[in-house]
XYZ file of C-alpha atoms in Angstrom:
732
model
C 20.496 21.716 106.860
C 17.523 20.678 104.717
C 15.104 23.499 103.879
C 11.346 23.313 104.369
C 9.608 21.988 101.288
C 6.062 21.611 100.008
C 6.756 18.082 98.817
C 4.670 15.474 100.644
C 6.954 12.599 99.791
C 10.393 12.078 101.264
C 13.732 13.789 101.077
C 17.140 12.172 101.389
C 19.676 13.610 103.848
C 22.959 11.784 103.402
C 22.035 8.138 103.587
C 18.878 8.572 105.700
C 15.481 8.990 104.099
C 13.187 11.263 106.087
C 9.740 12.728 105.387
C 9.728 16.245 103.957
C 7.318 18.594 105.707
C 6.014 21.998 104.609
C 6.595 23.860 107.849
C 6.055 27.254 106.235
C 2.479 26.341 105.314
C 1.768 25.218 108.870
C 3.370 28.312 110.336
C 1.183 30.576 108.179
C -2.031 28.832 109.271
C -1.110 28.981 112.957
C -0.064 32.632 112.810
C -3.331 33.581 111.126
C -5.392 31.792 113.755
C -3.442 33.269 116.661
C -3.681 36.769 115.192
C -7.473 36.373 115.393
C -7.229 35.241 119.015
C -8.461 31.741 118.198
C -7.454 28.602 120.098
C -8.830 26.118 117.557
C -8.395 25.628 113.834
C -11.272 25.043 111.474
C -11.516 21.756 109.596
C -10.190 23.274 106.338
C -7.244 24.737 108.263
C -6.632 21.343 109.808
C -6.627 19.895 106.297
C -3.872 22.341 105.320
C -1.761 21.067 108.228
C -2.290 17.393 107.412
C -1.472 18.036 103.763
C 1.727 19.827 104.788
C 2.819 16.788 106.816
C 1.694 14.156 104.349
C -1.099 12.799 106.554
C -3.678 11.152 104.273
C -7.189 12.638 104.474
C -10.289 12.244 102.281
C -10.977 14.639 99.395
C -12.989 17.630 100.632
C -13.961 21.231 100.083
C -15.673 24.158 101.843
C -19.184 25.108 100.785
C -20.633 28.502 101.721
C -24.082 27.727 100.340
C -26.171 24.707 99.379
C -25.362 25.079 95.680
C -21.620 25.002 96.484
C -22.168 21.860 98.533
C -23.940 20.083 95.686
C -21.226 21.102 93.202
C -18.482 19.851 95.514
C -20.281 16.555 96.100
C -20.604 16.035 92.350
C -16.871 16.660 91.912
C -15.770 14.495 94.854
C -18.219 11.702 94.101
C -21.033 10.252 96.173
C -21.452 9.247 98.955
C -20.236 12.270 100.941
C -20.332 13.599 104.499
C -21.144 17.183 105.532
C -19.708 18.823 108.659
C -20.186 22.304 110.083
C -17.101 24.549 109.946
C -16.919 27.003 112.853
C -14.007 28.191 114.980
C -16.455 28.329 117.903
C -17.862 24.782 117.657
C -15.315 22.128 118.539
C -17.619 19.151 118.981
C -19.538 19.115 115.707
C -21.631 16.036 116.510
C -22.947 17.585 119.733
C -24.140 20.581 117.719
C -25.970 18.431 115.171
C -23.395 19.574 112.675
C -22.596 16.270 110.960
C -24.404 14.266 108.270
C -22.916 11.175 106.664
C -23.746 8.770 103.858
C -25.356 11.365 101.567
C -25.977 9.805 98.146
C -27.699 12.477 96.063
C -27.799 16.194 95.348
C -31.173 16.453 97.127
C -29.773 14.823 100.278
C -26.775 17.143 100.237
C -28.963 20.234 99.831
C -31.231 19.209 102.704
C -28.308 18.280 104.938
C -26.609 21.635 104.336
C -29.703 23.541 105.461
C -30.229 21.314 108.501
C -26.586 21.509 109.639
C -26.458 25.310 109.502
C -29.814 25.548 111.301
C -28.680 23.143 114.025
C -25.416 25.029 114.534
C -27.184 28.370 114.925
C -29.554 26.838 117.458
C -26.652 25.231 119.349
C -24.680 28.481 119.593
C -26.345 31.583 118.156
C -23.110 33.583 118.557
C -20.921 31.043 116.760
C -19.120 32.186 113.645
C -19.968 29.854 110.758
C -17.505 29.681 107.890
C -19.526 27.179 105.908
C -19.936 23.428 105.605
C -17.198 20.941 104.824
C -18.070 18.462 102.089
C -15.965 15.347 102.484
C -15.493 12.080 100.642
C -16.935 9.153 102.591
C -14.316 6.627 103.603
C -14.935 3.171 102.077
C -16.453 0.692 104.528
C -14.422 -2.077 106.079
C -11.613 -0.120 107.728
C -10.783 -0.296 111.425
C -11.437 2.967 113.273
C -8.460 4.137 115.337
C -7.431 7.386 116.960
C -4.080 9.115 116.553
C -3.404 12.290 118.445
C -0.860 14.415 120.219
C -1.223 16.448 123.407
C 0.947 18.750 125.448
C 1.385 16.969 128.743
C 2.325 19.212 131.700
C 5.057 16.774 132.760
C 6.425 15.281 129.541
C 5.602 17.958 126.975
C 4.435 16.689 123.605
C 3.246 13.084 123.631
C 1.593 11.099 120.855
C -1.370 8.803 121.487
C -2.765 5.805 119.629
C -5.748 3.563 120.268
C -8.976 2.179 118.922
C -11.109 5.052 117.688
C -14.749 5.775 116.931
C -17.573 6.556 119.303
C -16.351 4.168 122.012
C -12.846 5.608 122.310
C -13.490 7.407 125.604
C -15.396 4.423 126.998
C -12.838 1.736 126.164
C -9.824 3.975 126.814
C -7.641 1.424 125.061
C -4.853 3.851 124.272
C -1.092 4.098 124.574
C 1.352 7.021 124.652
C 4.927 7.811 123.627
C 7.085 10.916 123.689
C 6.813 13.040 120.552
C 8.349 13.029 118.067
C 7.978 9.263 117.881
C 10.324 7.079 115.870
C 9.014 4.337 113.582
C 10.114 1.846 116.243
C 8.048 3.739 118.827
C 5.068 3.766 116.488
C 5.327 0.028 115.836
C 5.431 -0.611 119.586
C 2.267 1.485 119.965
C 0.399 -0.723 117.513
C 1.260 -3.696 119.739
C 0.775 -1.765 122.979
C -3.027 -1.610 123.132
C -5.166 -4.373 124.611
C -6.946 -4.892 121.289
C -3.743 -5.144 119.249
C -4.964 -8.424 117.772
C -7.730 -6.531 115.940
C -5.101 -4.753 113.853
C -3.592 -8.078 112.831
C -6.900 -9.294 111.411
C -9.605 -11.280 113.201
C -12.754 -13.167 112.137
C -11.728 -13.200 108.513
C -10.934 -9.466 108.322
C -7.587 -8.608 106.753
C -4.787 -7.041 108.772
C -4.369 -3.286 108.508
C -1.442 -1.716 106.675
C 0.860 -1.434 109.708
C 3.558 0.488 107.870
C 1.083 3.160 106.739
C -0.459 3.424 110.205
C 2.939 3.684 111.912
C 3.966 6.340 109.384
C 0.855 8.368 110.173
C 1.683 8.208 113.900
C 5.212 9.432 113.191
C 3.963 12.329 111.033
C 1.304 13.444 113.531
C 3.826 13.338 116.377
C 6.352 15.325 114.351
C 3.743 17.975 113.529
C 3.010 18.525 117.215
C 6.694 18.441 118.187
C 7.730 20.937 115.504
C 5.264 23.594 116.671
C 5.173 24.306 120.420
C 2.053 26.428 119.928
C 0.044 23.358 118.920
C -1.632 22.180 122.128
C -3.508 19.174 120.751
C -3.862 17.279 117.484
C -6.775 14.876 117.222
C -7.200 12.554 114.245
C -10.385 10.621 115.027
C -11.488 8.511 113.430
C -8.598 7.310 111.346
C -9.723 4.471 109.080
C -7.026 1.823 108.774
C -7.355 -0.998 106.272
C -5.191 -3.336 104.245
C -5.024 -0.619 101.581
C -3.738 2.207 103.780
C -5.011 4.851 106.197
C -7.243 7.927 106.034
C -7.781 10.514 108.784
C -11.478 11.308 108.418
C -11.649 14.075 111.010
C -8.956 16.521 112.098
C -9.083 18.753 115.162
C -6.204 21.047 116.112
C -6.080 23.212 119.241
C -3.470 25.906 119.778
C -2.155 27.309 123.051
C -2.686 30.843 124.224
C 0.960 31.499 125.069
C 4.377 29.878 125.392
C 5.026 27.564 128.332
C 7.503 28.682 130.980
C 10.863 27.017 130.423
C 12.537 25.317 133.381
C 16.184 26.131 133.914
C 18.291 23.246 132.625
C 21.811 22.317 133.692
C 24.421 20.497 131.651
C 25.468 16.986 132.632
C 28.843 18.319 133.775
C 27.199 20.982 135.957
C 24.862 18.418 137.522
C 27.656 15.954 138.266
C 29.868 18.690 139.692
C 27.222 19.851 142.171
C 25.935 16.368 143.049
C 29.419 15.020 143.768
C 29.992 17.795 146.270
C 26.531 17.178 147.767
C 26.958 13.416 148.122
C 30.706 13.401 148.885
C 31.279 16.598 150.857
C 34.491 17.448 152.678
C 32.918 20.218 154.718
C 29.350 20.771 155.995
C 27.870 23.844 157.670
C 24.713 23.508 159.774
C 22.765 26.779 159.742
C 20.614 26.803 162.836
C 22.781 24.317 164.725
C 21.761 23.952 168.344
C 23.103 22.460 171.554
C 19.577 22.043 172.916
C 18.150 18.494 172.677
C 14.832 18.344 170.846
C 15.775 20.993 168.301
C 16.147 19.983 164.660
C 19.494 21.756 164.552
C 20.673 19.635 167.459
C 19.532 16.388 165.853
C 21.351 17.199 162.616
C 24.554 18.002 164.504
C 24.316 14.817 166.603
C 23.767 12.640 163.517
C 26.712 14.187 161.678
C 29.030 13.778 164.661
C 27.800 10.396 165.910
C 27.674 9.032 162.370
C 31.418 9.514 162.068
C 31.464 12.025 159.206
C 35.197 12.507 158.627
C 34.974 15.981 157.115
C 34.640 19.360 158.792
C 31.382 20.123 160.626
C 30.708 23.832 161.160
C 27.758 24.848 163.392
C 26.293 28.273 162.547
C 24.327 30.073 165.263
C 24.615 33.792 166.126
C 23.856 33.114 169.801
C 26.432 30.402 170.533
C 30.207 30.128 170.671
C 30.380 26.354 170.976
C 27.925 23.609 170.008
C 28.596 19.966 170.890
C 32.287 20.663 171.224
C 32.555 22.421 167.846
C 33.339 26.109 167.394
C 30.154 27.934 166.352
C 30.076 30.829 163.883
C 27.785 33.849 163.871
C 27.137 33.562 160.139
C 28.191 31.166 157.418
C 30.379 33.944 156.041
C 32.628 33.503 159.080
C 33.275 29.797 158.416
C 36.878 29.309 157.276
C 37.757 27.660 153.981
C 35.491 26.062 151.389
C 32.164 24.515 152.355
C 30.435 21.963 150.113
C 27.006 21.771 151.753
C 24.941 24.071 153.951
C 22.213 22.246 155.883
C 19.389 24.599 156.922
C 17.629 23.986 160.244
C 15.989 27.400 160.694
C 12.379 28.601 160.223
C 11.284 29.263 156.637
C 11.067 33.047 157.034
C 14.799 33.266 157.810
C 15.906 31.102 154.892
C 16.173 33.819 152.164
C 18.635 35.985 154.100
C 20.757 33.009 155.118
C 20.675 31.665 151.558
C 22.024 34.997 150.290
C 25.021 34.506 152.575
C 25.464 30.915 151.398
C 25.542 32.219 147.833
C 28.059 34.933 148.609
C 30.209 32.364 150.400
C 30.246 30.251 147.210
C 28.700 27.142 148.764
C 27.309 25.025 145.882
C 24.568 23.114 147.751
C 21.866 24.047 150.247
C 19.856 21.312 151.995
C 16.593 22.890 153.118
C 14.979 20.896 155.913
C 12.399 23.531 157.002
C 8.773 23.377 155.878
C 6.514 26.372 155.301
C 7.004 26.923 151.593
C 4.894 25.901 148.588
C 3.421 22.904 150.427
C 1.623 25.358 152.754
C 0.678 27.803 150.021
C 3.759 30.012 150.419
C 4.599 29.880 146.717
C 6.082 33.383 146.629
C 8.545 32.503 149.386
C 9.646 29.391 147.524
C 10.009 31.314 144.271
C 12.138 33.864 146.132
C 14.634 31.285 147.408
C 14.824 29.675 143.958
C 15.655 33.060 142.435
C 18.335 33.699 145.071
C 19.863 30.280 144.484
C 19.907 30.707 140.706
C 21.522 34.123 141.044
C 24.389 32.657 143.091
C 24.650 29.220 141.451
C 23.475 27.301 144.522
C 21.612 23.995 144.035
C 18.703 23.503 146.443
C 17.688 20.143 147.907
C 14.166 20.544 149.313
C 12.668 22.437 151.074
C 10.388 20.439 153.376
C 12.625 17.350 153.676
C 14.072 15.047 156.308
C 17.599 15.560 154.943
C 19.750 12.890 153.359
C 22.100 9.984 154.019
C 25.276 9.212 152.075
C 26.445 6.077 153.800
C 29.762 5.520 152.016
C 30.800 8.977 153.265
C 29.492 8.239 156.790
C 27.205 11.224 156.254
C 23.902 11.397 158.107
C 22.583 14.912 157.462
C 19.069 14.495 158.843
C 17.042 15.025 161.995
C 15.616 11.493 161.752
C 16.861 8.077 162.798
C 20.495 7.457 161.863
C 21.334 4.706 159.390
C 24.814 3.641 158.396
C 24.636 0.192 156.758
C 26.558 0.524 153.510
C 25.201 -1.163 150.399
C 24.446 -0.760 146.710
C 20.897 0.631 146.701
C 20.156 4.366 146.374
C 16.677 5.385 147.511
C 14.866 8.701 147.140
C 11.462 9.883 148.287
C 9.354 12.969 147.903
C 7.703 12.303 151.273
C 9.309 12.258 154.687
C 7.013 9.499 155.887
C 7.928 7.327 152.918
C 11.578 8.124 153.577
C 11.315 6.723 157.070
C 9.477 3.652 155.776
C 12.441 3.134 153.446
C 14.821 3.396 156.377
C 12.851 0.947 158.518
C 12.620 -1.566 155.684
C 16.340 -1.269 155.027
C 17.098 -1.966 158.674
C 14.693 -4.895 159.100
C 15.818 -6.607 155.878
C 19.502 -5.733 156.309
C 19.442 -3.932 152.995
C 22.570 -1.849 152.732
C 22.146 1.486 150.993
C 24.464 3.884 149.211
C 22.142 6.815 149.882
C 18.686 7.833 151.074
C 17.655 11.284 149.836
C 14.598 13.391 150.630
C 13.317 15.592 147.801
C 10.277 17.282 149.344
C 9.033 20.224 147.286
C 11.741 19.773 144.629
C 12.264 23.494 144.239
C 15.459 22.687 142.321
C 17.268 19.340 142.681
C 15.008 16.514 141.558
C 15.037 12.941 140.287
C 16.898 13.588 137.039
C 19.770 15.282 138.908
C 20.076 12.312 141.257
C 19.737 9.775 138.430
C 22.605 11.471 136.639
C 24.770 11.178 139.750
C 23.743 7.674 140.845
C 24.208 6.433 137.294
C 27.920 7.252 137.645
C 28.308 6.336 141.324
C 30.400 3.193 141.703
C 28.737 2.402 145.065
C 25.230 2.315 143.571
C 23.924 -0.700 141.645
C 20.172 -0.052 141.817
C 18.098 3.124 142.186
C 14.590 3.236 143.684
C 12.484 6.394 143.665
C 9.175 7.319 145.264
C 7.661 10.274 143.449
C 4.375 12.121 143.356
C 5.176 14.080 140.226
C 8.018 15.015 137.917
C 8.939 18.636 137.321
C 10.531 17.913 133.969
C 9.499 14.577 132.552
C 11.721 14.907 129.497
C 14.820 15.510 131.602
C 13.890 12.488 133.720
C 13.474 10.261 130.646
C 16.788 11.463 129.237
C 18.611 10.712 132.508
C 16.780 7.392 132.954
C 17.643 6.137 129.473
C 21.303 6.878 130.095
C 21.280 5.214 133.515
C 19.172 2.149 132.669
C 21.880 0.910 130.320
C 24.075 0.420 133.399
C 21.775 -0.248 136.352
C 18.051 -0.708 137.060
C 15.711 2.080 138.135
C 12.579 1.270 140.127
C 9.862 3.921 140.447
C 6.837 4.092 142.711
C 4.566 6.746 141.214
C 1.976 7.934 143.717
C -1.417 9.077 142.435
C -1.811 6.037 140.214
C -5.605 6.066 140.392
C -6.225 9.795 139.915
C -7.739 10.812 136.598
C -6.593 13.814 134.599
C -8.746 16.582 135.999
C -8.210 19.306 133.445
C -10.860 20.129 130.870
C -9.942 18.682 127.501
C -10.884 19.978 124.073
C -10.408 16.708 122.208
C -10.754 12.959 122.570
C -6.983 12.673 122.869
C -6.866 15.293 125.604
C -9.655 13.599 127.535
C -7.848 10.253 127.344
C -4.485 11.601 128.465
C -5.066 11.146 132.186
C -1.907 11.727 134.194
C -1.266 8.108 135.082
C -1.931 6.750 131.601
C 0.832 8.942 130.237
C 3.190 8.185 133.140
C 2.672 4.435 132.704
C 3.673 4.360 129.048
C 6.430 6.980 129.148
C 8.129 5.378 132.159
C 8.057 2.049 130.327
C 9.451 3.762 127.224
C 12.297 5.095 129.389
C 13.128 1.562 130.577
C 12.051 2.230 134.169
C 10.562 -0.584 136.285
C 7.348 0.690 137.798
C 6.431 -0.789 141.170
C 2.727 -1.165 142.036
C 3.243 -0.370 145.727
C 5.746 0.774 148.341
C 6.704 -2.685 149.510
C 7.126 -3.806 145.894
C 9.478 -0.900 145.213
C 11.584 -1.745 148.246
C 11.678 -5.463 147.491
C 12.651 -4.842 143.862
C 15.422 -2.515 145.001
C 16.630 -5.065 147.544
C 16.520 -8.031 145.169
C 17.623 -6.749 141.764
C 21.302 -6.278 142.695
C 21.323 -9.832 144.098
C 20.070 -11.540 140.933
C 22.442 -12.213 138.014
C 21.332 -10.923 134.623
C 19.471 -13.637 132.682
C 21.021 -14.788 129.412
C 17.780 -15.970 127.811
C 14.031 -16.380 128.248
C 13.705 -20.018 129.316
C 12.353 -20.213 132.877
C 11.932 -23.573 134.644
C 9.927 -24.200 137.812
C 11.091 -26.950 140.206
C 8.616 -27.502 143.000
C 7.839 -29.894 145.816
C 4.115 -29.048 145.754
C 1.792 -29.253 142.765
C -0.395 -26.419 144.045
C 2.590 -24.091 144.321
C 3.607 -25.094 140.817
C 0.261 -23.969 139.411
C 0.413 -20.622 141.230
C 4.026 -20.090 140.194
C 3.042 -20.820 136.580
C 0.294 -18.196 136.796
C 2.796 -15.701 138.188
C 5.183 -16.460 135.311
C 2.472 -15.535 132.796
C 1.354 -12.469 134.788
C 4.902 -11.098 134.747
C 5.480 -11.610 131.040
C 7.980 -14.451 131.470
C 8.299 -17.609 129.373
C 7.887 -21.111 130.764
C 10.401 -23.239 128.889
C 9.062 -26.058 126.732
C 11.141 -28.932 128.072
C 12.833 -30.946 125.291
C 12.604 -34.749 125.479
C 16.188 -35.318 126.589
C 15.903 -32.823 129.436
C 12.532 -34.257 130.437
C 14.113 -37.710 130.656
C 16.981 -36.315 132.716
C 14.600 -34.785 135.269
C 12.544 -37.984 135.442
C 15.606 -39.920 136.612
C 15.510 -37.982 139.892
C 11.802 -37.779 140.691
C 9.389 -40.522 141.799
C 7.055 -42.157 139.247
C 4.073 -40.301 140.703
C 5.876 -36.949 140.263
C 5.624 -34.905 137.078
C 8.321 -33.702 134.750
C 7.533 -31.130 132.084
C 7.363 -27.559 133.401
C 6.749 -27.211 136.338
C 8.960 -30.084 137.426
C 7.002 -31.518 140.380
C 9.298 -33.627 142.567
C 6.443 -34.053 145.150
C 6.559 -33.129 148.817
C 7.944 -36.249 150.446
C 11.306 -36.239 148.707
C 14.610 -36.135 150.597
C 17.189 -33.336 150.222
C 19.026 -35.343 147.556
C 16.099 -34.995 145.124
C 15.974 -31.228 145.555
C 19.738 -31.024 145.094
C 19.843 -33.251 142.017
C 17.074 -31.395 140.181
C 18.412 -27.921 141.088
C 21.877 -29.018 139.981
C 20.454 -30.187 136.637
C 18.640 -26.865 136.226
C 21.860 -24.946 136.841
C 23.912 -27.192 134.581
C 21.770 -27.275 131.416
C 22.646 -24.204 129.293
C 19.186 -24.166 127.723
C 17.672 -23.179 131.081
C 18.162 -19.479 131.825
C 16.384 -18.974 135.172
C 15.055 -21.177 137.976
C 11.954 -20.687 140.117
C 11.957 -23.002 143.145
C 8.831 -23.963 145.062
C 9.568 -25.479 148.489
C 7.049 -27.227 150.759
C 7.986 -27.607 154.429
C 8.350 -31.268 155.463
C 10.248 -33.070 158.198
C 11.970 -35.097 155.465
C 13.561 -31.931 154.077
C 13.413 -29.160 156.722
C 13.552 -25.496 155.626
C 17.166 -24.821 156.618
C 18.326 -28.039 154.983
C 16.668 -26.910 151.753
C 18.182 -23.424 152.103
C 21.690 -24.695 152.765
C 21.734 -27.178 149.895
C 20.286 -24.634 147.459
C 22.791 -21.945 148.437
C 25.649 -24.440 148.206
C 24.688 -25.644 144.708
C 24.232 -22.080 143.397
C 27.595 -21.043 144.884
C 29.361 -24.015 143.276
C 28.108 -23.085 139.831
C 28.997 -19.420 140.316
C 32.557 -20.480 141.091
C 32.506 -22.287 137.735
C 31.307 -19.129 135.986
C 27.697 -20.303 135.576
C 25.355 -17.639 136.924
C 21.594 -17.772 136.565
C 18.863 -15.926 138.458
C 17.342 -18.260 141.054
C 14.265 -17.263 143.063
C 12.370 -19.331 145.600
C 8.947 -19.508 147.218
C 8.902 -21.232 150.620
C 5.635 -22.492 152.102
C 5.620 -23.818 155.641
C 5.809 -22.978 159.323
C 7.685 -19.959 160.633
C 11.032 -21.704 160.140
C 10.801 -20.810 156.440
C 11.394 -17.144 157.354
C 14.896 -17.911 158.625
C 15.545 -20.085 155.570
C 14.531 -17.234 153.233
C 16.842 -14.790 154.992
C 19.681 -17.310 154.715
C 19.080 -17.742 150.969
C 18.766 -13.996 150.315
C 22.119 -13.331 151.946
C 23.671 -15.900 149.595
C 22.284 -14.636 146.323
C 19.031 -16.610 146.054
C 16.005 -14.308 146.236
C 13.547 -16.137 148.478
C 10.226 -15.225 150.110
C 8.003 -17.068 152.606
C 4.258 -17.487 152.200
C 4.021 -16.119 148.647
C 4.294 -17.478 145.135
C 3.759 -14.063 143.530
C 6.593 -12.000 145.025
C 9.657 -14.024 143.901
C 8.350 -14.247 140.326
C 7.499 -10.522 140.302
C 11.096 -9.762 141.286
C 12.375 -12.086 138.546
C 10.061 -10.354 136.083
C 11.471 -6.975 137.115
C 15.003 -8.242 136.480
C 13.963 -9.423 133.021
C 12.305 -6.083 132.227
C 15.489 -4.247 133.155
C 17.674 -6.636 131.146
C 15.547 -5.998 128.060
C 15.480 -2.235 128.588
C 19.277 -2.236 128.988
C 19.682 -4.128 125.725
C 21.139 -7.174 127.490
C 18.341 -9.500 126.428
C 16.300 -9.651 123.234
C 12.532 -9.191 123.003
C 10.063 -6.515 123.963
C 9.968 -5.122 127.467
């Protein structure tokens, strides 16, 4: 293993060249600050950290008096900037503690006196170490911000955006997990809205992208290497064609170590989840023969749903429940039990959970509410401790239960659902869970599972992703979540799963700002949703803007074949639809194919003279079924076309079901020949188009009535997954 070194260049490990960092120097600075009870480093201390990690900063020095400041300015060279150095003053500009563009000894002397006076007036109790004298950065560079924060969900994340005084106004910033790779850093440079500025505009040269990406990598590594660093703020960083310089450095340190969440190995997760989702034996604690009781509803759903395994009711006051022998305690149940479903009040859960643990049952499904969601945090912490002591995984509490359709398992007190399919759905909310169920029923979407997560005292999204990623009955995973307990574990599980099947996430709380007080620009910019947005994209997850979008993506993605290229062609019977579909293509990051001359001529053979080839291909509204069929067939046949978007306009000449039948038939013919392309359709017309859309959907053509946006959004989601899975080139 390579030792820490004071070299700021690079060191070679085997065949890989990696930066060499002086971790010992950083450790010494941090230990000294923490020993003094400080939560912020001074500017000179920050300079020691940036030097140790090879982050370029201007020449500088610390002056304790005006004469020192003049001497330093002479040595550094005019012009210079002066900045107050105090462990108690974080925002130097607010305190009047900054002067820039000083060009003479007299200006430096006057600025020193003014800065110290302003600082004492701003905070009379502040400790003042002196004044930092710093080389002025040459004009002409682009101001950017590079920083790292400790996010409560994802841990250390690195941020990049346009810097300067407008950084918190523009909020044009992007985030990645730290430490960031050079590939991550490059994607950050292209990930802000003003990315074009970095490439050079209005005659200004492009910035040195390699140097800027390298600085991002080094700053992210600094934060990742030292858990006690809470925030690193390099603002402004001046980026130019000649390189980068971090003009101001602010480092905050945490007061204590963060509490570590218990982590399970992949094998442990899969072992428990397989027994949860494919149980042979289920015990219902609190089972009841009385209609209207939750324990009765769970028993009825298990029995009526046809669960083939053993069902053991547990109730100390009954001998028989719904024709099944009842047991006084779970300890009396014979043989092994895979899952214990709890249908008892919260206050009785700890004692019953102790018995579940002693019995060796690996999973407890906690339906009851009355835990952390009602302020009973101590009670929830107690059951978590009991479960950890006995090796029991907890699903819930405060959930509606769960469905595992391929096992004919309906362990819930809600409406039964048994239509088997390839979509696994999870929700943190019971109400959202029932919306999922209703949507699945109305759209005939078969599911492999529906799982409630509730308070997520233990089992959460990364556990289920790990299982569903391996489940042969699941082809798409959709998750409603309000938060993530362990964002890093989620990203790790998502990256593994996305390579095999798409993940759609609806993150609630999209519009809420980060409410915590922040000590730096980076911290203030790291609102919860901004970080979620970028990190979920980095993980390859498809984020849905709303509940219906999540459900439609989950329904449609398994239906669509994976695209083999970027060329999308629109074939439409209405010019207006063609324009809207074109807008939707752009909005979803898709590429309208530039039609080559030979293909243009081929399309023109089938459309009337007053139609329009090109892209969209407008066959006009009065055309018979044969025109639709001929143009769709050409779109399927030409290997240069990778996806088709169809726009149908309801006419008596070509009724909706005629269009649906011919489209489904043509697509099926090509699939039999081994030619599979994603085909989506927008149908405008009277209510008959609803039946036509359902017909198409059932036959592998994703079709929607009354909307041009939805089918293209679904196609865009399929493309985003294909890129994230490495099945298609280009950025996601």
